[in-house]
Structure formats: structure tokens, C-alpha cells
Short mmCIF file of C-alpha atoms in Angstrom, two decimals:
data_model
loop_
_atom_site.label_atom_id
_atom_site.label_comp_id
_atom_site.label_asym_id
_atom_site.label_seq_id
_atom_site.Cartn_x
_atom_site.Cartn_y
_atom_site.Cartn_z
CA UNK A 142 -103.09 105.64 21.57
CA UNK A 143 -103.69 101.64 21.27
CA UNK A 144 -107.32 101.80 21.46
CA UNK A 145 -107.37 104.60 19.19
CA UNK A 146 -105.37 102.46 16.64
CA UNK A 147 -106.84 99.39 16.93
CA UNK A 148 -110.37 101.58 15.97
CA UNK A 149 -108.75 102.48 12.75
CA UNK A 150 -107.79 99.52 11.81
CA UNK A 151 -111.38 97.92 12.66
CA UNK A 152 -112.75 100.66 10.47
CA UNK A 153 -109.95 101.09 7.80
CA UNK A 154 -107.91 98.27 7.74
CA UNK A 155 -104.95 100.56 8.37
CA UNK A 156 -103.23 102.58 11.23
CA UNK A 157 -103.99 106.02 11.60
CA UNK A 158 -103.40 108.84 9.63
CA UNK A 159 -101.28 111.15 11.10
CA UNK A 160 -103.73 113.68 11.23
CA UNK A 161 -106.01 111.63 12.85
CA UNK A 162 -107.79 114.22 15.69
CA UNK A 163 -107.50 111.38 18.53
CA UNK A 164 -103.86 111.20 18.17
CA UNK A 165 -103.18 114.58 17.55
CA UNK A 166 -105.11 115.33 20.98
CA UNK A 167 -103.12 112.61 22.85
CA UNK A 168 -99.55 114.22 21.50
CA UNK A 169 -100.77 117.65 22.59
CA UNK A 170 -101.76 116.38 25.95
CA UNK A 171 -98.46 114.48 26.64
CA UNK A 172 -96.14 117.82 24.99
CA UNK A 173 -98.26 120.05 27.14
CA UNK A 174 -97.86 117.98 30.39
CA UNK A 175 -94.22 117.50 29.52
CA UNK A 176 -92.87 121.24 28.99
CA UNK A 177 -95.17 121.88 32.29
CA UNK A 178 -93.46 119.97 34.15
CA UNK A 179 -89.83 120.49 32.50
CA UNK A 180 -89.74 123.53 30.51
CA UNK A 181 -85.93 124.10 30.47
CA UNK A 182 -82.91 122.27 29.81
CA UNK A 183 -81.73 122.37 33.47
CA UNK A 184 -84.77 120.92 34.79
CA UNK A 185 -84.88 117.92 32.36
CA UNK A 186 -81.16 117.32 33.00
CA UNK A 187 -81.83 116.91 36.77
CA UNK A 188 -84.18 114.65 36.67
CA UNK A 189 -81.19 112.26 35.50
CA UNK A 190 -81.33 112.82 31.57
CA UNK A 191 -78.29 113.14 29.49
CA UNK A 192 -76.50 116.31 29.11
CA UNK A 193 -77.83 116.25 25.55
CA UNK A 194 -81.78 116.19 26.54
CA UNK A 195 -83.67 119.11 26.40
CA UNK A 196 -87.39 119.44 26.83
CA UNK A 197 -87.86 119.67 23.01
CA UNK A 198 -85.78 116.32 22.75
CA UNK A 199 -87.94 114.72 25.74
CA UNK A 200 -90.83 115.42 24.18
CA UNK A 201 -89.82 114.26 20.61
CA UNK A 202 -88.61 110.84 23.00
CA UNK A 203 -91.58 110.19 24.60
CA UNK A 204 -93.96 111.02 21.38
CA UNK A 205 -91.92 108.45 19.66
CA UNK A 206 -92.16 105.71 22.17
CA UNK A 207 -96.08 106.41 22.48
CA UNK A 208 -96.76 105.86 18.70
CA UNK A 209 -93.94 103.64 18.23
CA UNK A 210 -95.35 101.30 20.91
CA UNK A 211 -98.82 101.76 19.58
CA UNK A 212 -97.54 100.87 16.07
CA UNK A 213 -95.59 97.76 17.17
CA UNK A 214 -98.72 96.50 19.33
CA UNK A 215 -101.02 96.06 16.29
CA UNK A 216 -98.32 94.44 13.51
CA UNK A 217 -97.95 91.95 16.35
CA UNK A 218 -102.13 91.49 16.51
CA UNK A 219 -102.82 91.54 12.88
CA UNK A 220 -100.00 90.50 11.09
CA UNK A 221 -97.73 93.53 10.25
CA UNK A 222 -98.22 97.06 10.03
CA UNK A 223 -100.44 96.57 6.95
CA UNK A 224 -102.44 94.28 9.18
CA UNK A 225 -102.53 91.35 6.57
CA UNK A 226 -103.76 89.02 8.54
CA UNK A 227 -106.63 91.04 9.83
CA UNK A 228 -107.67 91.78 6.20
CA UNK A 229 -108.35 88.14 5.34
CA UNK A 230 -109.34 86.80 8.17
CA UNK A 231 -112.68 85.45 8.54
CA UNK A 232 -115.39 86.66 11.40
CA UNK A 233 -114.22 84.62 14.02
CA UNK A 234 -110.38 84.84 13.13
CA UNK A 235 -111.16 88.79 12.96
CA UNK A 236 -112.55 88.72 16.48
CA UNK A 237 -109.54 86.56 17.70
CA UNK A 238 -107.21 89.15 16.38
CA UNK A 239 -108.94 92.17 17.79
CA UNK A 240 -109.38 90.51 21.02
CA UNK A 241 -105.50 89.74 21.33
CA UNK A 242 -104.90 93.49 20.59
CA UNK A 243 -107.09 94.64 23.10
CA UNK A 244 -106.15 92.77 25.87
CA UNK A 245 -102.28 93.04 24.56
CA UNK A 246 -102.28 96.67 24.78
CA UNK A 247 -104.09 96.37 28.59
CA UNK A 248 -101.56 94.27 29.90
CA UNK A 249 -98.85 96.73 28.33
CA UNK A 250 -100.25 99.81 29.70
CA UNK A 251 -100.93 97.89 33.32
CA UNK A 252 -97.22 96.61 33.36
CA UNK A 253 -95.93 99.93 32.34
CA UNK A 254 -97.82 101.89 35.27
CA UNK A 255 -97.06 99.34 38.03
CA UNK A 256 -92.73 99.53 37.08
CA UNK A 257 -92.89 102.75 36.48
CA UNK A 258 -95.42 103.58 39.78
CA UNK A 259 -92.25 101.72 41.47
CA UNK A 260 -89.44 103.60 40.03
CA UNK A 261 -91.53 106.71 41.35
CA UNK A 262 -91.97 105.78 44.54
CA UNK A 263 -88.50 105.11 45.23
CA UNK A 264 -87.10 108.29 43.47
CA UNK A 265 -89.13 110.46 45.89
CA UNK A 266 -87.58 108.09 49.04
CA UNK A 267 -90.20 105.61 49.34
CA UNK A 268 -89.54 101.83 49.10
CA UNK A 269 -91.21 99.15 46.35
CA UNK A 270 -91.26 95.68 46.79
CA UNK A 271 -90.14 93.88 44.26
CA UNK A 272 -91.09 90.10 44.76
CA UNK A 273 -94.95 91.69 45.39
CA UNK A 274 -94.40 93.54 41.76
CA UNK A 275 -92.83 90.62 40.10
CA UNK A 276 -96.07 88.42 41.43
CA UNK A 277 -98.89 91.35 40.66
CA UNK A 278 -97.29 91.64 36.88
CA UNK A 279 -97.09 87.39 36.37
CA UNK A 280 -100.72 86.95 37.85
CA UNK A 281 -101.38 89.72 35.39
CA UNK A 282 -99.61 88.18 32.35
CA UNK A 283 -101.45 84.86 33.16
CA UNK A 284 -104.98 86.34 33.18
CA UNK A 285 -104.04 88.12 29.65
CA UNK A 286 -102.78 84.84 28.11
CA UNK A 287 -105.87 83.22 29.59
CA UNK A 288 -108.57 86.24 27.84
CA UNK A 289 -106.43 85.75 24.56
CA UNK A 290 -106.83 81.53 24.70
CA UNK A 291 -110.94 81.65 25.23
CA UNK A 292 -111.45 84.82 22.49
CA UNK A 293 -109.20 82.41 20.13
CA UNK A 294 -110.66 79.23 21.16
CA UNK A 295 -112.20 78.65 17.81
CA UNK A 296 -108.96 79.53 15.77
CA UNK A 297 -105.19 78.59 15.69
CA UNK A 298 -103.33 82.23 16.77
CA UNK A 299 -100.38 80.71 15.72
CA UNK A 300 -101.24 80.16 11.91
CA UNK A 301 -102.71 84.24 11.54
CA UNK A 302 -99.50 86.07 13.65
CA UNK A 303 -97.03 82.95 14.24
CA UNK A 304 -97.14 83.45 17.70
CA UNK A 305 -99.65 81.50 20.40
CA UNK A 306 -101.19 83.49 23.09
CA UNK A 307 -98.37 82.56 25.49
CA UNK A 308 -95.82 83.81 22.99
CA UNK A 309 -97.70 87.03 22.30
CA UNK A 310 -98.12 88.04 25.83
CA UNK A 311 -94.44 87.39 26.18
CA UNK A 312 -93.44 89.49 23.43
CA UNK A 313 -95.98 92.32 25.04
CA UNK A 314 -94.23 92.34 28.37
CA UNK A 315 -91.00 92.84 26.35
CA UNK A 316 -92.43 95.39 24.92
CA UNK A 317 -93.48 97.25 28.08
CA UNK A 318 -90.03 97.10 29.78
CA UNK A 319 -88.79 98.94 27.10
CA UNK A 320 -91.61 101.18 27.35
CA UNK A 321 -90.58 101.72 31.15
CA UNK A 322 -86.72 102.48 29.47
CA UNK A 323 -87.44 105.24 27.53
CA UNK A 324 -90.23 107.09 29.72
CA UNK A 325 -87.85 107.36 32.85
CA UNK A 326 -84.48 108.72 32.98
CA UNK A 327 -83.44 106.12 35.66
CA UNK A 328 -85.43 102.58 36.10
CA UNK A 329 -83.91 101.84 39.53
CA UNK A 330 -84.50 99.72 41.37
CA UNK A 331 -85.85 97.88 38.44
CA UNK A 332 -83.38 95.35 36.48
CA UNK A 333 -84.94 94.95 33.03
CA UNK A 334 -83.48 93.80 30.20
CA UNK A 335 -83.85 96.88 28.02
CA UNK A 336 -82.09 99.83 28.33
CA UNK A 337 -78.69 101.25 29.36
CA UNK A 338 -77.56 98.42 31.49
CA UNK A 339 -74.02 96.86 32.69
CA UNK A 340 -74.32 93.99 29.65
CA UNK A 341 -74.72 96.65 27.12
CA UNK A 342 -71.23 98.51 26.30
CA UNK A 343 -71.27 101.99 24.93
CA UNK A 344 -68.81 102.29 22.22
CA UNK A 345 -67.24 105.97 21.88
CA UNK A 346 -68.74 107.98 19.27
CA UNK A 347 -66.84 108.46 16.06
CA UNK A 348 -65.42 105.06 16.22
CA UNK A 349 -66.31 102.03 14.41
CA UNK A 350 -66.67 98.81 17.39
CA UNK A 351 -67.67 95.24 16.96
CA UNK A 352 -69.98 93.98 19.45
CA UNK A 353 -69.47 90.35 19.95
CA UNK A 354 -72.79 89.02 21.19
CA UNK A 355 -72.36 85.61 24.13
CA UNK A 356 -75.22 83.14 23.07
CA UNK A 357 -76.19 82.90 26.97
CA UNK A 358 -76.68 86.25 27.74
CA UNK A 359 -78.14 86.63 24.02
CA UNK A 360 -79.41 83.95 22.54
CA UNK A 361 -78.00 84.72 19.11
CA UNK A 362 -75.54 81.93 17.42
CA UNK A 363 -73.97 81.87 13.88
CA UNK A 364 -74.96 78.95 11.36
CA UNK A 365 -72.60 76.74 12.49
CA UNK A 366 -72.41 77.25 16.04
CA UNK A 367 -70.15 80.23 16.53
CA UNK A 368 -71.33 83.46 17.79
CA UNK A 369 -72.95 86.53 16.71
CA UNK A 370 -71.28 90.15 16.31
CA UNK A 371 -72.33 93.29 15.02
CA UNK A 372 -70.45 96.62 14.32
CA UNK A 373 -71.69 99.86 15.44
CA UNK A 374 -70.28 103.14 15.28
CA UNK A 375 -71.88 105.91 17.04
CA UNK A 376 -72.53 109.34 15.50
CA UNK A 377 -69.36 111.75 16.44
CA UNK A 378 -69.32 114.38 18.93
CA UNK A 379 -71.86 116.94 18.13
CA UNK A 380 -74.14 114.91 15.82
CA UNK A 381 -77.94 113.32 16.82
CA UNK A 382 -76.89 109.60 17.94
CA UNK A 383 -80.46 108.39 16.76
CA UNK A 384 -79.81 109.01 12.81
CA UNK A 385 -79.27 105.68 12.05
CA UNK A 386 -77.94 103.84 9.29
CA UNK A 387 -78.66 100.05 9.64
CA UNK A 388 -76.38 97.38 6.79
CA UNK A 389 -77.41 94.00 6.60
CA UNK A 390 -75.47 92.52 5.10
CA UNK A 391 -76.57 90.04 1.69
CA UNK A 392 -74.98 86.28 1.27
CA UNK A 393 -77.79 84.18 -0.54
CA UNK A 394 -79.44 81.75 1.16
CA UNK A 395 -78.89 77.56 1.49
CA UNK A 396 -81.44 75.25 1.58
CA UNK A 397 -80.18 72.24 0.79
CA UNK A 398 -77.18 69.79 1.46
CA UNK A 399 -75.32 70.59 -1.77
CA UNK A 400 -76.46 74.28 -1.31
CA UNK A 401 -75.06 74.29 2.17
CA UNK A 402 -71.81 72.79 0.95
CA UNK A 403 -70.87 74.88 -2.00
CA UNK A 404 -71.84 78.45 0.22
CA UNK A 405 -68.76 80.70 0.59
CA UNK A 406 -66.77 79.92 4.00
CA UNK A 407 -66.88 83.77 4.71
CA UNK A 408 -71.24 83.84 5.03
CA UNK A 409 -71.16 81.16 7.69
CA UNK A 410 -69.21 83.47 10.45
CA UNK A 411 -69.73 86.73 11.90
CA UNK A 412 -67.05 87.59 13.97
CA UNK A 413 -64.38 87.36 10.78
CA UNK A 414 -66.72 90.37 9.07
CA UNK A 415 -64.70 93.98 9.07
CA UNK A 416 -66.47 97.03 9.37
CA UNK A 417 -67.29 98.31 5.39
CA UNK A 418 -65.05 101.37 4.05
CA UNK A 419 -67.28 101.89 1.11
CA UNK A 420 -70.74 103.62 0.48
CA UNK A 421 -72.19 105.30 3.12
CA UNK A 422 -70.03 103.60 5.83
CA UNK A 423 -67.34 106.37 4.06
CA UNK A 424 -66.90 108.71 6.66
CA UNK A 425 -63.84 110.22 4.93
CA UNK A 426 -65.85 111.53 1.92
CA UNK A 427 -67.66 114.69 1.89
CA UNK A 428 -70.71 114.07 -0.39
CA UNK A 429 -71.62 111.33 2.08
CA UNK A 430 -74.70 112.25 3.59
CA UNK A 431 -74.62 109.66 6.39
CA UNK A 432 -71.06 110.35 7.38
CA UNK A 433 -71.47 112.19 10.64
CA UNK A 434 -74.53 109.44 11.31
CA UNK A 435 -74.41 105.91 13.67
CA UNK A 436 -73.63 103.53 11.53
CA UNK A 437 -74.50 99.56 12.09
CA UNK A 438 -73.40 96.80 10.10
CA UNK A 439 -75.14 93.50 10.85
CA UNK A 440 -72.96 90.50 9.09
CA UNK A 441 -74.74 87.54 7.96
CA UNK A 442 -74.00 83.79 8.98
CA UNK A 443 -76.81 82.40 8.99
CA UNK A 444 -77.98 81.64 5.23
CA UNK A 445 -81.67 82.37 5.71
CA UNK A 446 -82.02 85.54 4.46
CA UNK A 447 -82.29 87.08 8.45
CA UNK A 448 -85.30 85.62 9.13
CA UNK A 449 -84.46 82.30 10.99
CA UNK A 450 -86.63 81.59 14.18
CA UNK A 451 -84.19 79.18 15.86
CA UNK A 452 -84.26 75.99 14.11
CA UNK A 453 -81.94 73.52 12.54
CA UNK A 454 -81.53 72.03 9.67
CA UNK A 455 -80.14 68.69 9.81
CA UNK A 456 -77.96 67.26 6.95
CA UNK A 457 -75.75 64.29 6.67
CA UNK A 458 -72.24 66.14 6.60
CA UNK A 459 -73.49 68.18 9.69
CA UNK A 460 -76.11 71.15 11.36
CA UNK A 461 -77.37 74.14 10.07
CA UNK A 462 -78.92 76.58 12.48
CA UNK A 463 -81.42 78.91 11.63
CA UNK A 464 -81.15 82.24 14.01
CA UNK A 465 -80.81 85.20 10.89
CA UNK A 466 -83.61 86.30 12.56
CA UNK A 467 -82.97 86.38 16.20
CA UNK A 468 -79.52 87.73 15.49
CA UNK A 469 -80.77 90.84 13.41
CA UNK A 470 -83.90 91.54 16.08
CA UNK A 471 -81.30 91.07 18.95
CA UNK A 472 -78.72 93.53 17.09
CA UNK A 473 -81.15 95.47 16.47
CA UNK A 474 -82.60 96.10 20.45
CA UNK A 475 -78.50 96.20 21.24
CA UNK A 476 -78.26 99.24 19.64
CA UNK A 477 -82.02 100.60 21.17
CA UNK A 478 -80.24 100.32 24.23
CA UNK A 479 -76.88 102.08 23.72
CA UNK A 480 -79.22 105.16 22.58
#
């Protein structure tokens, strides 16, 4: 599905169409293997899946992980899904990107089969070792970073994606540990950090729950120091979890001293943030379409319009951090894995 994509956008400058008869045939392939191998609700349920699976569901699942991952591979190679940066690059900057992308979407596929060749071997009774896996996916990694430095070695990586070829391989192997998540129904004896895990609390459905986020499991921090929270609240009893309504919330942004000053004392804190009542987060109304949906509210205390990388700005009268962005992506893969 990556190679496929990466030859439309070489040809195109977009992602695939739909329709397009190599990724048609691929989603064939893995729905035919899939009901083959699970082709009633029992079966898929004891393999380890919820009681809510069923092969349909599966099969929707792993579709949407295949193009999903596909999809997120190339905005990270060529600048977002419209693959801006791939459209005006010049020759060598072209080949830079499509080199990344290739070699990116290797190292995700060869990470993906090595945890998940573990998690198979010890389901059926076998053993994996995990220090030889760790060392066989980091030697990996390395040689990837490496192949992405001498294809770039003429360009800057860094000023066409914002990410250097470390960084990108990093964000890859994040990438594929989520992949192993969603394709197995238990990732023993794996412990990734994606997926239903003991740091990620499942709140019960139907009720609204803030989600305080600790900066040193998380990484996310407030404006001003404090931490992050979020509010979720699952889809009630009976309704599909993975409709989704995602808030985040407005506040202006600060850019200077005085600006920083004169913001509202509410837009610097998260935790202080109530659930909404109004709109769509009105359950009680019946003309609400999203009322029997999950509903997430992201606050914002950050004044950077979500899109802060981690940096500070430093005034006179005190620090301004910079994390909208890490906040919203980490909210945002908090809630991947309660679903």
C-alpha cells in the first residue's frame, strides 16, 4: 500500500484515488484472508478481541490501519497529505523526499513484521527474546536514518518536512508500534507505548471524564508550566465508540510581552476547563446528531494556536511555553488508545 502510494504521488502529485486497481486488489486480498481465517463472530472474539468485534468490524479495523498508515507515511515524506513540499521541490530535493518515503515505509513494514512475528510466536507457546528484538529493530532504525542522510546529503530535510532524518525515522517507528496495536488483539509480551495499556484509563461510556495528562509520562505542559488535561466522553452503551467528535478549543494567540500580559487568565490553564453543555457536546437534546457519539474536548493553554513544538518564549515578566501542539497530538493518540 506505501509503494503503491508513493507511485501516485511520483506520477500525480496526489495520493490515490480510491478506485485506484492496486489498492482495491490489496483491500480484497487482506478482507479475503481475514473472513478466511475468522469468518464468525465467535472466532474473532477468541482470538482476544472485544465482545463488540466481529469479522465485518476486523476487517473495516485492519483496512483502516493499512490506508491510514499508508496515508500518514507520505504527509510525513512530502509535506502533508497534499504533498506540498514534494510539488515544489527541486530535482534533488524531489529525490530526497522520495528516498525518505521509501526507506520510511521499509523500516515500518520490517518493524511491524519482526513485533508482530514475536507476539505470534509466543501466542502459539513459543518464546521471543526481547533484548535480541530490541537490538535487530535499533540496528535497523540506524541503517534507515543512515540511507535517508546520504539520499539527502545535498539538501536540508529539515527545511522541506521540519523533521531531520533522525527525527523522521523516529516518528516512523512510532508509527509502526501502533501499527502492531491495532493488527493484534493482544501485543504481549511486547510493552509499547500505543495501545490499551496500564497508563491509559478507560473512562465508562456515557460519561463525560477529564484526563489529566503527567508531563513525565507525557510530555505535554500548559503555557505556564502546569499540566495538560483533556475531556473525553465515550459513546454510550450500544453506540460505535469510533464516531468521534474532536473540540479544540479557540483562545487567540500571544506573541508578544504586552500580548502575553493582557491574555485572559482562563486560556493559560487546562485543568480549570469544564466539559461544554452546549452544541453538539448536548447530549440531552434530540436534534443533536452527535449525541450518542465520543465526544473530546481539548482545552487550550498554550496561546499558539495548537501548534507549538516545545519551545519557550522568554519575556521579562516571565516564560511562555510553546507545547499547543504536542498537547493536541498527545490528546489526540490518548484517545487512539482507549479505542
Amino acid at each position: 500500500m506505501a509503494k503503491q502510494s508513493r507511485h501516485c504521488y511520483e506520477a500525480t502529485g496526489s495520493a490515490c484515488s480510491a478506485s485506484d486497481p492496486a489498492v482495491t486488489r490489496a483491500l480484497d486480498r487482506l478482507e479475503k484472508k481475514v473472513l478466511a481465517a475468522c469468518p464468525d463472530d465467535a472466532t474473532v472474539r477468541a482470538t482476544g478481541y472485544g465482545p463488540l468485534m466481529t469479522p465485518a468490524t476486523l476487517v473495516a479495523q485492519l483496512e483502516e490501519s493499512c490506508t491510514g498508515n499508508a496515508a500518514s507515511l507520505a504527509a510525513r515524506a512530502f509535506g502533508g497529505p497534499h504533498a506540498a513540499s514534494l510539488a515544489a521541490a527541486a530535482p534533488s530535493e524531489r529525490t530526497c523526499l522520495l528516498k525518505a518515503h521509501k526507506h520510511t515505509a521499509r523500516l515500518l513494514g520490517r518493524e511491524f513484521r519482526r513485533r508482530s512475528s514475536c507476539i505470534n510466536r509466543v501466542r502459539k507457546g513459543g518464546q521471543c527474546d526481547l533484548i535480541a528484538l530490541d537490538g535487530k529493530i535499533a540496528a535497523e532504525a540506524a541503517r534507515t536514518t543512515q540511507k535517508i542522510s546520504a539520499a539527502c546529503k545535498d539538501v536540508v530535510l529539515r527545511d522541506l518536512v521540519a523533521l531531520d532524518p533522525n527525527q523522521l525515522v523516529a516518528r516512523t517507528q512510532a508509527q509502526a508500534r501502533c501499527a502492531v496495536a491495532e493488527g493484534h488483539p493482544s501485543t504481549q509480551p511486547l510493552s509499547l507505548d500505543c495501545g490499551p495499556r496500564p497508563q491509559v484509563s478507560v473512562p465508562p461510556r456515557g460519561q463525560a471524564v477529564q484526563i489529566v495528562l503527567d508531563e513525565a509520562t507525557w510530555g505535554t505542559r500548559c503555557a505556564l508550566g502546569d499540566p495538560y488535561a483533556l475531556w473525553i466522553r465515550l459513546a454510550p452503551d450500544g453506540f460505535p465508540v469510533e464516531n468521534i467528535v474532536f473540540h479544540l478549543s479557540g483562545g487567540g494567540f500571544c506573541l508578544t510581552e504586552p500580548d502575553c500580559l493582557a491574555t485572559d487568565p482562563k486560556f493559560w490553564f487546562a485543568t480549570d476547563d469544564a466539559f461544554p453543555q452546549g452544541g453538539w457536546f448536548d447530549t440531552s437534546r434530540a436534534d443533536n446528531p452527535f449525541k450518542d457519539w465520543t465526544l473530546v474536548y481539548l482545552p487550550y493553554c498554550t496561546q499558539d494556536g495548537h501548534t507549538g513544538g516545545g519551545k519557550t518564549s522568554v519575556f521579562s515578566a516571565g516564560t511562555v511555553d510553546r507545547y499547543g501542539g504536542i498537547n493536541a497530538r498527545t490528546a489526540l493518540g490518548y484517545v487512539r488508545d482507549v479505542l
